Tab-separated table of C-alpha atoms and ligand atoms in Angstrom:
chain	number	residue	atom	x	y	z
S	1	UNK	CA	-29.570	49.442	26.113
S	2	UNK	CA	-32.898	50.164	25.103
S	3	UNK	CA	-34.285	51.501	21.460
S	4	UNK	CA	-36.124	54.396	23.061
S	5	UNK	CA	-35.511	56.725	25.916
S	6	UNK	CA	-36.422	60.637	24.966
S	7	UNK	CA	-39.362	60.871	26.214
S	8	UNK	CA	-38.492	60.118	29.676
S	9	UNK	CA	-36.350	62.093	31.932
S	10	UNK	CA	-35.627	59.272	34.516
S	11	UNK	CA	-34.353	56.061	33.742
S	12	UNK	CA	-36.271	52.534	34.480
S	13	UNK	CA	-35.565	50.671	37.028
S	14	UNK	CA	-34.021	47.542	37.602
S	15	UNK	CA	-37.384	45.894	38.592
S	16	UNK	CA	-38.981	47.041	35.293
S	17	UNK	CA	-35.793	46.093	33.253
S	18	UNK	CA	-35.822	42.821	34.895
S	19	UNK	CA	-39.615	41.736	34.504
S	20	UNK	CA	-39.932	43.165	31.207
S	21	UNK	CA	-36.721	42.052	29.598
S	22	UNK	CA	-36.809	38.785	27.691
S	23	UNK	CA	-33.519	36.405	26.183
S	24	UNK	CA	-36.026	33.718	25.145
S	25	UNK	CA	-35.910	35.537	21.908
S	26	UNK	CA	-32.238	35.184	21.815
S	27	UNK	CA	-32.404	32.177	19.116
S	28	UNK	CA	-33.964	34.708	16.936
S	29	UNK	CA	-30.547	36.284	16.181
S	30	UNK	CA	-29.986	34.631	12.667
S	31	UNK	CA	-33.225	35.120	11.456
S	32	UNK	CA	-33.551	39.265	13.199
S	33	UNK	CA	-30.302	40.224	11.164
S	34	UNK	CA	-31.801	38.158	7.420
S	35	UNK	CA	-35.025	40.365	8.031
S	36	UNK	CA	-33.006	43.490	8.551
S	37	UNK	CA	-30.696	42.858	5.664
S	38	UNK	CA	-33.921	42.599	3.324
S	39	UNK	CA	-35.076	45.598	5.350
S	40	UNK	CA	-32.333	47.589	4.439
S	41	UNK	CA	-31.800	47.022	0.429
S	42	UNK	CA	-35.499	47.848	0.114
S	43	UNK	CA	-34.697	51.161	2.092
S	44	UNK	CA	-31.519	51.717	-0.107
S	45	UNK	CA	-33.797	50.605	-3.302
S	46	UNK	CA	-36.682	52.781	-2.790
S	47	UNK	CA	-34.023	56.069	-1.782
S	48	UNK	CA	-35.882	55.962	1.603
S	49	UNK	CA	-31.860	56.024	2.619
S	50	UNK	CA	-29.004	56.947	0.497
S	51	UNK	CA	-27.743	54.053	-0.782
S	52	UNK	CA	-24.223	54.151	0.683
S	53	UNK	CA	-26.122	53.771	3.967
S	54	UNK	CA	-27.691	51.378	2.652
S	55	UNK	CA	-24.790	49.383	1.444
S	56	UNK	CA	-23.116	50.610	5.105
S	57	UNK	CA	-25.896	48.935	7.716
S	58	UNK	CA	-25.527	45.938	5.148
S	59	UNK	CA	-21.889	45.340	5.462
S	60	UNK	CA	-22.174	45.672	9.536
S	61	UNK	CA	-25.292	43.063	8.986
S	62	UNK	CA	-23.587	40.966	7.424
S	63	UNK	CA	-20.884	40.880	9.694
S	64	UNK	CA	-23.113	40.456	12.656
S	65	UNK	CA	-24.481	37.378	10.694
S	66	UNK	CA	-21.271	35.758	10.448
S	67	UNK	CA	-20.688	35.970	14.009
S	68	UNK	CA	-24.000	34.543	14.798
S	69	UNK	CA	-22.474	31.476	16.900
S	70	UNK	CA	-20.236	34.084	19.188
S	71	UNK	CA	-22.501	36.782	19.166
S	72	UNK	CA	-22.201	38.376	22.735
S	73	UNK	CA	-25.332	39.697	24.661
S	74	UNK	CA	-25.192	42.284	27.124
S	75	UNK	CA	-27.016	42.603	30.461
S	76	UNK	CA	-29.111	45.821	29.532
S	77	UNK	CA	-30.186	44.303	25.754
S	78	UNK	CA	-33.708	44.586	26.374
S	79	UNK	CA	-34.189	42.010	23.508
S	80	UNK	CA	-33.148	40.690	20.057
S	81	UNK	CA	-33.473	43.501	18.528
S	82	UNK	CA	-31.902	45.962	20.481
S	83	UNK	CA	-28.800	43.885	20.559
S	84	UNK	CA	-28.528	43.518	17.177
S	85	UNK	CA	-28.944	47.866	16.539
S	86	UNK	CA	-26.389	48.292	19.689
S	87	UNK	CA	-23.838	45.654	17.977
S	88	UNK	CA	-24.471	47.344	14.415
S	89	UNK	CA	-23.572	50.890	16.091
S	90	UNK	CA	-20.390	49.282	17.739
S	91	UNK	CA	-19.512	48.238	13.822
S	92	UNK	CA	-20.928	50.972	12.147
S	93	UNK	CA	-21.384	54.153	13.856
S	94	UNK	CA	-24.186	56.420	13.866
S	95	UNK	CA	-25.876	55.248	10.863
S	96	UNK	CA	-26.871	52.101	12.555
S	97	UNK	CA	-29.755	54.608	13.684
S	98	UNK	CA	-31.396	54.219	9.926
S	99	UNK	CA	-32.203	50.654	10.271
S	100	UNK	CA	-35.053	51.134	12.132
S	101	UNK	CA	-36.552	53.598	9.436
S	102	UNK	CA	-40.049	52.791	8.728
S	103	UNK	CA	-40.311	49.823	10.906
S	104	UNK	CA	-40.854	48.824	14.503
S	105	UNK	CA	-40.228	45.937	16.521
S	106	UNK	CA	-43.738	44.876	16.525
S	107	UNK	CA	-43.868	43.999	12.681
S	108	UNK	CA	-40.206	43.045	13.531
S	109	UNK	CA	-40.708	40.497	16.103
S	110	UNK	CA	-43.770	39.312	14.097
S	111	UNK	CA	-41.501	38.841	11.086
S	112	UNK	CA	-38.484	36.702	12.890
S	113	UNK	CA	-40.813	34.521	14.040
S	114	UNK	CA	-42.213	33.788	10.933
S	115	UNK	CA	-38.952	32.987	9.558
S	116	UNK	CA	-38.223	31.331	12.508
S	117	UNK	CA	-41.057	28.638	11.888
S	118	UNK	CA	-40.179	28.686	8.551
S	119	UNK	CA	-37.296	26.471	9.285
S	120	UNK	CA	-38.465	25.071	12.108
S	121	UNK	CA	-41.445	23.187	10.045
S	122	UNK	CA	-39.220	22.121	7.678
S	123	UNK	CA	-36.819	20.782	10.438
S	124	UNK	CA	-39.827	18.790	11.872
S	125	UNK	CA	-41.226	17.453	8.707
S	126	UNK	CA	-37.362	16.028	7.766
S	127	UNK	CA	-37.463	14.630	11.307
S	128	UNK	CA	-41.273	13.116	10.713
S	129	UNK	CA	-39.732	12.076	7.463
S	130	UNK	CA	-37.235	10.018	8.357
S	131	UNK	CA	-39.722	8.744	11.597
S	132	UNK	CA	-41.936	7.094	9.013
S	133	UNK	CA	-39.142	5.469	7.101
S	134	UNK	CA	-38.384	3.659	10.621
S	135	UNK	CA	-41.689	2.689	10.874
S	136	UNK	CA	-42.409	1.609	7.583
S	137	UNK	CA	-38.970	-0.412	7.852
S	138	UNK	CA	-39.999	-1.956	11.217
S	139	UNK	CA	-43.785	-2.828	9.230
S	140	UNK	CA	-42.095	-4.780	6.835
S	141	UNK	CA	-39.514	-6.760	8.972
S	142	UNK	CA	-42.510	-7.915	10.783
S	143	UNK	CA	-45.031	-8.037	8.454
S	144	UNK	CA	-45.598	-11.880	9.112
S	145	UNK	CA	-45.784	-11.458	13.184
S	146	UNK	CA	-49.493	-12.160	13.852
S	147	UNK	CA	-51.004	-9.652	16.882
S	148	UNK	CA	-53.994	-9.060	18.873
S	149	UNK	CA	-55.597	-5.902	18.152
S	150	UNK	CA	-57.534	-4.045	21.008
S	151	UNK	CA	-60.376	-2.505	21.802
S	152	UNK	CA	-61.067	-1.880	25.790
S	153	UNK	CA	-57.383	-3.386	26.015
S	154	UNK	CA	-58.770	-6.309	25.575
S	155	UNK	CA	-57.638	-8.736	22.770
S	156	UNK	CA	-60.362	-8.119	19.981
S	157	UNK	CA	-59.242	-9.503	16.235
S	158	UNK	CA	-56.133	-10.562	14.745
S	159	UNK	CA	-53.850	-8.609	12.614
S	160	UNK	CA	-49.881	-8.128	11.618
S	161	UNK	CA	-47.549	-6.402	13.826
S	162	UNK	CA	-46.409	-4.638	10.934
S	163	UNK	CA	-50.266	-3.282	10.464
S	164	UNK	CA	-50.454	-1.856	13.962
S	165	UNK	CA	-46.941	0.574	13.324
S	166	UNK	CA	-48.552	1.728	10.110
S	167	UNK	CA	-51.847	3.266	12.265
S	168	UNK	CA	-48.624	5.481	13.292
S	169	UNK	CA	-47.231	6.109	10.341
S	170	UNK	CA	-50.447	7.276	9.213
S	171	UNK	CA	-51.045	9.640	11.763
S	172	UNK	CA	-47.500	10.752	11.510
S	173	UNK	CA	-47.944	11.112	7.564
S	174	UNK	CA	-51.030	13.661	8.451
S	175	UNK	CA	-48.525	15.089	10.359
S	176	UNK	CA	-46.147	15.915	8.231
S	177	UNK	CA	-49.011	17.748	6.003
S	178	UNK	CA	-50.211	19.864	9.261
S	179	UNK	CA	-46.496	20.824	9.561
S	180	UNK	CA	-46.935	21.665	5.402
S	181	UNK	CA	-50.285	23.667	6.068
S	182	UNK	CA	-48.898	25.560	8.877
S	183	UNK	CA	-45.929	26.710	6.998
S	184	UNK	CA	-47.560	27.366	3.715
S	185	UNK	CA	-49.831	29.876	5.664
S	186	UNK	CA	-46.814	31.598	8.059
S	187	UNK	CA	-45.197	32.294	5.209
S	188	UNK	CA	-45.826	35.849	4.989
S	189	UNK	CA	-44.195	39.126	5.839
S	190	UNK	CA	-45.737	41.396	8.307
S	191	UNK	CA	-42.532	44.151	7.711
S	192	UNK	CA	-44.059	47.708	6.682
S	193	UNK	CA	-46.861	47.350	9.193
S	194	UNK	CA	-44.089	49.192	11.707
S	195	UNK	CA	-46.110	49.923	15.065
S	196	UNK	CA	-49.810	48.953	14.009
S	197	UNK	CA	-51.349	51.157	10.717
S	198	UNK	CA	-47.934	51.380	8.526
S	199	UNK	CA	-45.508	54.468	7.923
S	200	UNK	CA	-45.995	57.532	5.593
S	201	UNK	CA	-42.927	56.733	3.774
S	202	UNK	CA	-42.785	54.844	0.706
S	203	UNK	CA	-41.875	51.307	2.026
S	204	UNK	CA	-41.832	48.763	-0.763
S	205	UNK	CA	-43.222	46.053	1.549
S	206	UNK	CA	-43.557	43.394	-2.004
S	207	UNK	CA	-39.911	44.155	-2.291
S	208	UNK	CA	-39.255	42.929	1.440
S	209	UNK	CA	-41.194	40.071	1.155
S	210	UNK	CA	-39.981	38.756	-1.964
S	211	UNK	CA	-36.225	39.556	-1.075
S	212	UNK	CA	-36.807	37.249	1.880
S	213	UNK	CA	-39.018	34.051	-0.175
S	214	UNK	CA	-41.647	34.903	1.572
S	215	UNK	CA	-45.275	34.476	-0.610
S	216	UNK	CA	-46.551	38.380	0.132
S	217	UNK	CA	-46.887	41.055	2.709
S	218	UNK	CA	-49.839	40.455	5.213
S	219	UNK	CA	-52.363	42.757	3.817
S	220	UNK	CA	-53.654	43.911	6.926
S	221	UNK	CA	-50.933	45.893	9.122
S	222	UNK	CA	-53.124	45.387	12.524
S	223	UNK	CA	-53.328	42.011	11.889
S	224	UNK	CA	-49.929	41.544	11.039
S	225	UNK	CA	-48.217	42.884	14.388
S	226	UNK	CA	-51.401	41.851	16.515
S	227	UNK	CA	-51.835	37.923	15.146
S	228	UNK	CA	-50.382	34.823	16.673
S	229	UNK	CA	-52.794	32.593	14.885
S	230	UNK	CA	-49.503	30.896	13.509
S	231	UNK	CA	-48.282	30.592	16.388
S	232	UNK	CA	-51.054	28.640	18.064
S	233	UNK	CA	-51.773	26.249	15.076
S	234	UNK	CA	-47.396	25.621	15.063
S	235	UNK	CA	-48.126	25.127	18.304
S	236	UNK	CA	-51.038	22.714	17.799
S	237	UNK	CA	-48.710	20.781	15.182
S	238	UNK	CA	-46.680	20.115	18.086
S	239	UNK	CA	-48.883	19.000	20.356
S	240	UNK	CA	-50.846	17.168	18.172
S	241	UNK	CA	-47.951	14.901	17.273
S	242	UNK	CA	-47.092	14.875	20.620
S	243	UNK	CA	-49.816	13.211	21.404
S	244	UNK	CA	-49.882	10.916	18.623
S	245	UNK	CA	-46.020	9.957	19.982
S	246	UNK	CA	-47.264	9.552	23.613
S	247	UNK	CA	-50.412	6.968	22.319
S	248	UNK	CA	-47.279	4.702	21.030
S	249	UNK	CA	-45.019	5.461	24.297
S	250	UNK	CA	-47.988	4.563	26.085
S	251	UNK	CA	-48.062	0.892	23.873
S	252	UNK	CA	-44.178	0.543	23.801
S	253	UNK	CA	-44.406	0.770	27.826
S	254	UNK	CA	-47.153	-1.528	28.214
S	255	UNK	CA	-44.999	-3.821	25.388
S	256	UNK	CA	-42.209	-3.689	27.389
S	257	UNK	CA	-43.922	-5.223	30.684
S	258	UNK	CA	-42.849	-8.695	31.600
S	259	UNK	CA	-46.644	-9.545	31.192
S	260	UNK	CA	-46.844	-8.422	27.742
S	261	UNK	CA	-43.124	-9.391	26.523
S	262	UNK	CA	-42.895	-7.900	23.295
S	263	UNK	CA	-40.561	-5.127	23.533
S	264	UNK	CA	-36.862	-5.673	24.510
S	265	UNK	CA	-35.289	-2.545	24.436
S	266	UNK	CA	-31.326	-2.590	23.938
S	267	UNK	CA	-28.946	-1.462	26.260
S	268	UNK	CA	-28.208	1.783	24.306
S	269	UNK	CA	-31.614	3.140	24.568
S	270	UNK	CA	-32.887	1.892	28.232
S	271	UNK	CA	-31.858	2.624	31.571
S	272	UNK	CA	-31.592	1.020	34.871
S	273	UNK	CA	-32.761	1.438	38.578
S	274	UNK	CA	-30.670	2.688	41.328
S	275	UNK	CA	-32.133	0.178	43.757
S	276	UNK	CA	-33.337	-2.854	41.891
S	277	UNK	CA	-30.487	-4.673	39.717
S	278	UNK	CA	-32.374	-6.640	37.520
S	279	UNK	CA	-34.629	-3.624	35.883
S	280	UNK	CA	-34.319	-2.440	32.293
S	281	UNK	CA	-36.411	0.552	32.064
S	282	UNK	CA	-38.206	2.393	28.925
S	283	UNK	CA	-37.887	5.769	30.141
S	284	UNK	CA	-37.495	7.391	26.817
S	285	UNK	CA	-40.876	6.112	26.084
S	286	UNK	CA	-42.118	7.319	29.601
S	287	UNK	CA	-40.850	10.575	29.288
S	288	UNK	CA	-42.041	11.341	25.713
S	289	UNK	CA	-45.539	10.334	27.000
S	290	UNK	CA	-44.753	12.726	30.161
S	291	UNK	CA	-43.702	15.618	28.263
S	292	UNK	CA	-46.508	15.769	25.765
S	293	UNK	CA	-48.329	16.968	28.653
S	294	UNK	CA	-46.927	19.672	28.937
S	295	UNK	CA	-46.850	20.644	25.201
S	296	UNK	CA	-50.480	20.613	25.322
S	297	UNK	CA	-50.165	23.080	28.247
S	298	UNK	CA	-48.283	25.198	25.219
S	299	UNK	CA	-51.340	24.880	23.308
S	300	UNK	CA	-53.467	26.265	26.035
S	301	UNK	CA	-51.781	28.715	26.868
S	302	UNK	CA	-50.506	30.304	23.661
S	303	UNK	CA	-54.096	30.228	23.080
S	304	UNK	CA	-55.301	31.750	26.266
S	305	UNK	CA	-52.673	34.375	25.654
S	306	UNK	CA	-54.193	36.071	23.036
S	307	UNK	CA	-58.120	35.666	24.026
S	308	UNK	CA	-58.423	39.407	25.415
S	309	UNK	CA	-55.515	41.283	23.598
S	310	UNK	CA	-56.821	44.006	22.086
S	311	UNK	CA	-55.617	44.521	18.711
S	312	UNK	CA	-53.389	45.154	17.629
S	313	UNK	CA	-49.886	44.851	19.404
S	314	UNK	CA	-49.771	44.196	23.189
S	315	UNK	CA	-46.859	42.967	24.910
S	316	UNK	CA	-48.250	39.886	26.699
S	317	UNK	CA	-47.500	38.782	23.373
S	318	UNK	CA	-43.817	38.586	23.911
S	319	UNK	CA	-44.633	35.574	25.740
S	320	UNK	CA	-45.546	33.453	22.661
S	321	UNK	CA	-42.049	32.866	22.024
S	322	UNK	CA	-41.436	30.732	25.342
S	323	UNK	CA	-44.506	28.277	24.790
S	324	UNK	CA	-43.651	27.700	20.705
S	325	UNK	CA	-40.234	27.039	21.867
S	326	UNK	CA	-40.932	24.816	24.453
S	327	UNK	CA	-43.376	23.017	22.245
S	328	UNK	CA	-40.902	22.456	19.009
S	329	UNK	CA	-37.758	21.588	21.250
S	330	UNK	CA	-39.801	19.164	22.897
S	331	UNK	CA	-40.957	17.282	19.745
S	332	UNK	CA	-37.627	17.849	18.262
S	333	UNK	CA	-35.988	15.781	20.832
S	334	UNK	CA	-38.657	13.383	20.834
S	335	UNK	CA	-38.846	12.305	17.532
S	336	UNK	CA	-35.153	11.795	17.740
S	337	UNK	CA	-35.659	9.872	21.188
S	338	UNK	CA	-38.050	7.377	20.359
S	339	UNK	CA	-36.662	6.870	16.929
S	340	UNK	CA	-33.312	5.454	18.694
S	341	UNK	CA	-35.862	3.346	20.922
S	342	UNK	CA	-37.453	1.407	17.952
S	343	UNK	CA	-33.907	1.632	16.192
S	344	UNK	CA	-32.585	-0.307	19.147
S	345	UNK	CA	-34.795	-2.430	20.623
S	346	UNK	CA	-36.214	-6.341	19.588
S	347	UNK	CA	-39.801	-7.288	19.408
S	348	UNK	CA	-41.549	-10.906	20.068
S	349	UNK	CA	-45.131	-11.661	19.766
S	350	UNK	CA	-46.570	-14.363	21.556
S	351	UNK	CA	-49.763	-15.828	19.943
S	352	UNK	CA	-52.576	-13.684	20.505
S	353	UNK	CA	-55.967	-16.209	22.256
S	354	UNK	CA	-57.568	-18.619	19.556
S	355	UNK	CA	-60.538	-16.539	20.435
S	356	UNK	CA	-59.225	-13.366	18.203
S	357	UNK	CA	-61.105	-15.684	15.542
S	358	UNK	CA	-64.446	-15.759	16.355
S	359	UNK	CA	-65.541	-12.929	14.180
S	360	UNK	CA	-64.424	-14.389	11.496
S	361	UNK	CA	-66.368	-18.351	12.558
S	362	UNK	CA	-69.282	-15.901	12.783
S	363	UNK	CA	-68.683	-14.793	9.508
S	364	UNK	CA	-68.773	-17.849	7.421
S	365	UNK	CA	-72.302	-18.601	8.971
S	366	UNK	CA	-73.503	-15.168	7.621
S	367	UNK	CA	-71.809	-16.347	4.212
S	368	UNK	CA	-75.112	-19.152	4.535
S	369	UNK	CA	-77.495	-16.375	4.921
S	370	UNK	CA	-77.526	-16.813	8.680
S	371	UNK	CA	-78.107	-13.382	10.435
S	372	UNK	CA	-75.419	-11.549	11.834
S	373	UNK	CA	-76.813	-11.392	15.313
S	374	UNK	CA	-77.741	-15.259	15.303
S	375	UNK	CA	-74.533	-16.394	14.274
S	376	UNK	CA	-72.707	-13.756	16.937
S	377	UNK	CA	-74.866	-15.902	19.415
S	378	UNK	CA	-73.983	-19.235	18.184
S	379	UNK	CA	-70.107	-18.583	18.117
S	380	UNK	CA	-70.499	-17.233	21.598
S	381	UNK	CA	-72.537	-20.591	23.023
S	382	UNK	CA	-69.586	-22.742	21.288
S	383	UNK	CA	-66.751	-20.546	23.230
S	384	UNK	CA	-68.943	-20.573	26.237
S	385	UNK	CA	-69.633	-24.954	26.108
S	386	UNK	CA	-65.474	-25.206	25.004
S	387	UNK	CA	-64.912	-23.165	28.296
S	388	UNK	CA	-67.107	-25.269	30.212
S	389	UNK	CA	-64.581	-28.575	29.309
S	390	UNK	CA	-61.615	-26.081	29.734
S	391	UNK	CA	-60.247	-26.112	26.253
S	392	UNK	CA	-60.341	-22.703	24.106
S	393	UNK	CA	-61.537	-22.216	20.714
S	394	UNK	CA	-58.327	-23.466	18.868
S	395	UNK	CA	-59.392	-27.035	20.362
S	396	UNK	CA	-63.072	-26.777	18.987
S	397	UNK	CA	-63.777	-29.946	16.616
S	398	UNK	CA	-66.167	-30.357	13.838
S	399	UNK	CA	-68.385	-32.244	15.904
S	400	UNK	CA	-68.230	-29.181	18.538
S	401	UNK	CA	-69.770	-26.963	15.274
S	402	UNK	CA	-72.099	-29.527	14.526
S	403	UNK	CA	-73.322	-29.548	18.424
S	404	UNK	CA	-74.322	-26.172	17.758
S	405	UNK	CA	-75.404	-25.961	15.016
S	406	UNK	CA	-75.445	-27.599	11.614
S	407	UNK	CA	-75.187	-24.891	9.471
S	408	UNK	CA	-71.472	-25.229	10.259
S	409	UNK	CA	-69.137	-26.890	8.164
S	410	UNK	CA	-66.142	-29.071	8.315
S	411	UNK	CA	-63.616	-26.607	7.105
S	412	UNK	CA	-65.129	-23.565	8.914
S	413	UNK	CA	-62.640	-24.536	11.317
S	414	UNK	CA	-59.410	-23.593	8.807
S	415	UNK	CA	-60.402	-19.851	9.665
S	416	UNK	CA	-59.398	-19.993	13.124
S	417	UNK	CA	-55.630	-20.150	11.947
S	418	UNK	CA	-54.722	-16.899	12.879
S	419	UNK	CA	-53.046	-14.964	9.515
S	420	UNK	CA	-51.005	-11.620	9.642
S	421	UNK	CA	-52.948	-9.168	6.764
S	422	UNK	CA	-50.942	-8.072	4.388
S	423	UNK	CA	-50.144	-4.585	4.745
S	424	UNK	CA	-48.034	-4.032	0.912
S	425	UNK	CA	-50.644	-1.613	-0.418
S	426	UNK	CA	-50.065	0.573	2.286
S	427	UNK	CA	-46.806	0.695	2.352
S	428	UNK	CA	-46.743	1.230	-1.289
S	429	UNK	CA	-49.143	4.396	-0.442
S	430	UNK	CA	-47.386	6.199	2.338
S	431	UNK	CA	-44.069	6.180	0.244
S	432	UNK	CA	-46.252	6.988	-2.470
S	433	UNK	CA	-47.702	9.979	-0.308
S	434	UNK	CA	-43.894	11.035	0.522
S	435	UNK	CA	-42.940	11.092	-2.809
S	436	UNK	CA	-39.994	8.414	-2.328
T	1	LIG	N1	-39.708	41.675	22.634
T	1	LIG	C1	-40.940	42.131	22.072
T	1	LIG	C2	-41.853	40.939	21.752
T	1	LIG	O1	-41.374	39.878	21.671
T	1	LIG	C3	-40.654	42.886	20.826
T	1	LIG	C4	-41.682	43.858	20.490
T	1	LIG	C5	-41.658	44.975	21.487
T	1	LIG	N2	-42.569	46.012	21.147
T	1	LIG	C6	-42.869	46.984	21.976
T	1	LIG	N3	-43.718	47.845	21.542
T	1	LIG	N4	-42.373	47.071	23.175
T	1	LIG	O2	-43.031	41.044	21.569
């Protein structure tokens, strides 16, 4: 079925019904019949309808709501929407014909989607949530694990394990408030802006809005059926998580190689070869990396979508629904994924090279007034003579220091014991930040 038809004396074809037709909206159900329900007490409210009719296309709405879970498509639905009118006429009669009063599936659409993201943010800020909590757990149960840090992948200074997870949990904490942003400004209704410029009759579009929690009507009706600004920063959320989950699948792979050793990830959450019997494989963490490719492909393309529209409604924009889909399914099941890996898997550190504490030899000569750049040098001609005999820096004496210079002291050598940094004040500030 389609909502319009009088104006044409053929029918379409299946070619145009086909290309033009779209179920990706299907998951909009819930959230189509909540906006029509607050659609249709305003109507009733304002006497736009009688309120019988009113109280009529709300009893079939309701109905349709409860039987959200079975609700049963048909193959000529051209959308959402018109499945929901053609199921309200099969439980109402010819009355369902006053829902649409005042409105049109352009401020519709606009409007489920809204509520759609809604939930959906709060879905993925639960789920970032409970991500930090693991990682904030994992901090402290190996706050004492001393680790290389890297810069060019190449060991650099010294730090805790436990400090490394909470560069994540930072990232994911800023997150969490993009998700927040993003919602707070979605969180509008665009209903009453019907095709593009409104409707002569007296739609109470505050009353809408408020009936469905929503902070206002979008003041500008063009805008409101023509924008999918929200869309592309939701959109960005996701990918920019995404990413921030694929820079730690990228570590966790390179943790679990037998060179590295420091992931062991347990049998629930790897997976094996079909030709080689002994491998354990981190494919969770593979594919999250994988797969934030292609949410950044959502980003460029929900973008590129709207770059010559026109305003204000066009229907390229149908297409929006796909890529924000795609892009919040995707981080929804991997934030679940590669929680279970870290749940699941056992870490070992083996000592990071002496040499992670040269900065800080370096350091206690500049605490003597020595330039930076001289004592850089110096440090660097005592690893380069140790190398020369073949030992490393952890085997340097105080005679070594002296060799090289005698602004050294004996117990400049205690700083080359390589300490974890405490990492308590930030752990007290990201549950601080979530409010636990
Ligand atoms: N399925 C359409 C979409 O998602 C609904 C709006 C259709 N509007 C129209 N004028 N054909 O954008």
């Amino acid at each position: 079925m389609t909502l319009w038809g009088g104006r044409f004396a053929g029918s379409m074809s299946d070619v145009t019904r086909r290309f033009t037709g779209d179920e990706s909206d299907r998951r909009l159900l819930r959230v189509d019949v909540e906006g029509s329900i607050a659609h249709v007490a305003m109507l009733g409210r304002t006497g736009i309808i009688a309120a019988e009719e009113a109280s009529t296309l709300a009893a079939g709405l309701e109905k349709i709501l409860a039987e959200v879970e079975v609700f049963e498509f048909i193959d000529g639905d051209e959308d959402v929407h018109t499945a929901v009118e053609r199921r309200l006429g099969e439980l109402v009669g010819e009355v369902a014909g006053k829902l649409h009063t005042g409105r049109s599936r352009n401020d519709q659409v606009a409007l489920d989607l809204r509520l759609y993201l809604r939930e959906a943010a709060g879905q993925r800020i639960t789920q970032l949530r409970a991500w930090v909590e693991t990682l904030l757990r994992l901090a402290e149960g190996t706050a004492d694990a001393v680790v290389p840090t890297y810069t060019h992948l190449q060991q650099a200074q010294v730090t805790s394990f436990g400090n490394h997870l909470l560069a994540y949990a930072w990232m994911s904490v800023r997150d969490i408030g993009r998700f927040s942003d993003c919602r707070h400004r979605l969180d509008q209704s665009p209903l009453g802006s019907a095709a593009s410029a409104g409707s002569t009759l007296p739609l109470d579009r505050d009353q809408v809005s408020e009936a469905l929690g929503m902070s206002g009507p979008v003041p500008n009706t063009l805008d409101a059926v023509g924008s999918r600004d929200f869309v592309a920063e939701y959109v960005f959320c996701c990918s920019q998580t995404m990413v921030h989950l694929s820079r730690l699948a990228e570590e966790l792979v390179i943790w679990a190689s037998q060179e590295f050793g420091w992931l062991q990830p347990g049998d629930p959450v790897s997976t094996g070869s079909s030709a080689l019997p002994h491998k354990r494989n981190p494919d969770i963490a593979e594919l999250v990396r994988g797969r934030a490719g292609a949410v950044i492909g959502d980003t460029t393309a929900i973008l590129a979508l709207q770059k010559g529209l026109p305003l204000s409604y066009n229907r390229d924009l149908q297409e929006d629904k796909r890529l924000v889909f795609h892009a919040d399914d995707t981080l929804g099941g991997s934030l679940e994924a590669i929680q279970a890996l870290l749940d699941d898997s056992d870490f070992t550190f083996p000592p990071p090279r002496p040499e992670t504490a040269a900065l800080p030899l370096a350091e206690r000569l500049v605490t003597r007034g020595v330039p930076f750049r001289e004592a850089h040098h110096l440090v660097g001609q005592l690893i380069r003579e140790l190398e020369g005999d073949g030992r490393s820096l952890a085997e340097a004496s105080v005679e070594d220091l002296a060799a090289v210079d005698d602004r050294f002291e004996g117990d400049d050598l205690t700083v080359l014991e390589l300490r974890p940094s405490p990492i308590d004040d930030q752990l007290a500030a990201i549950r601080s930040m979530l409010g636990d």
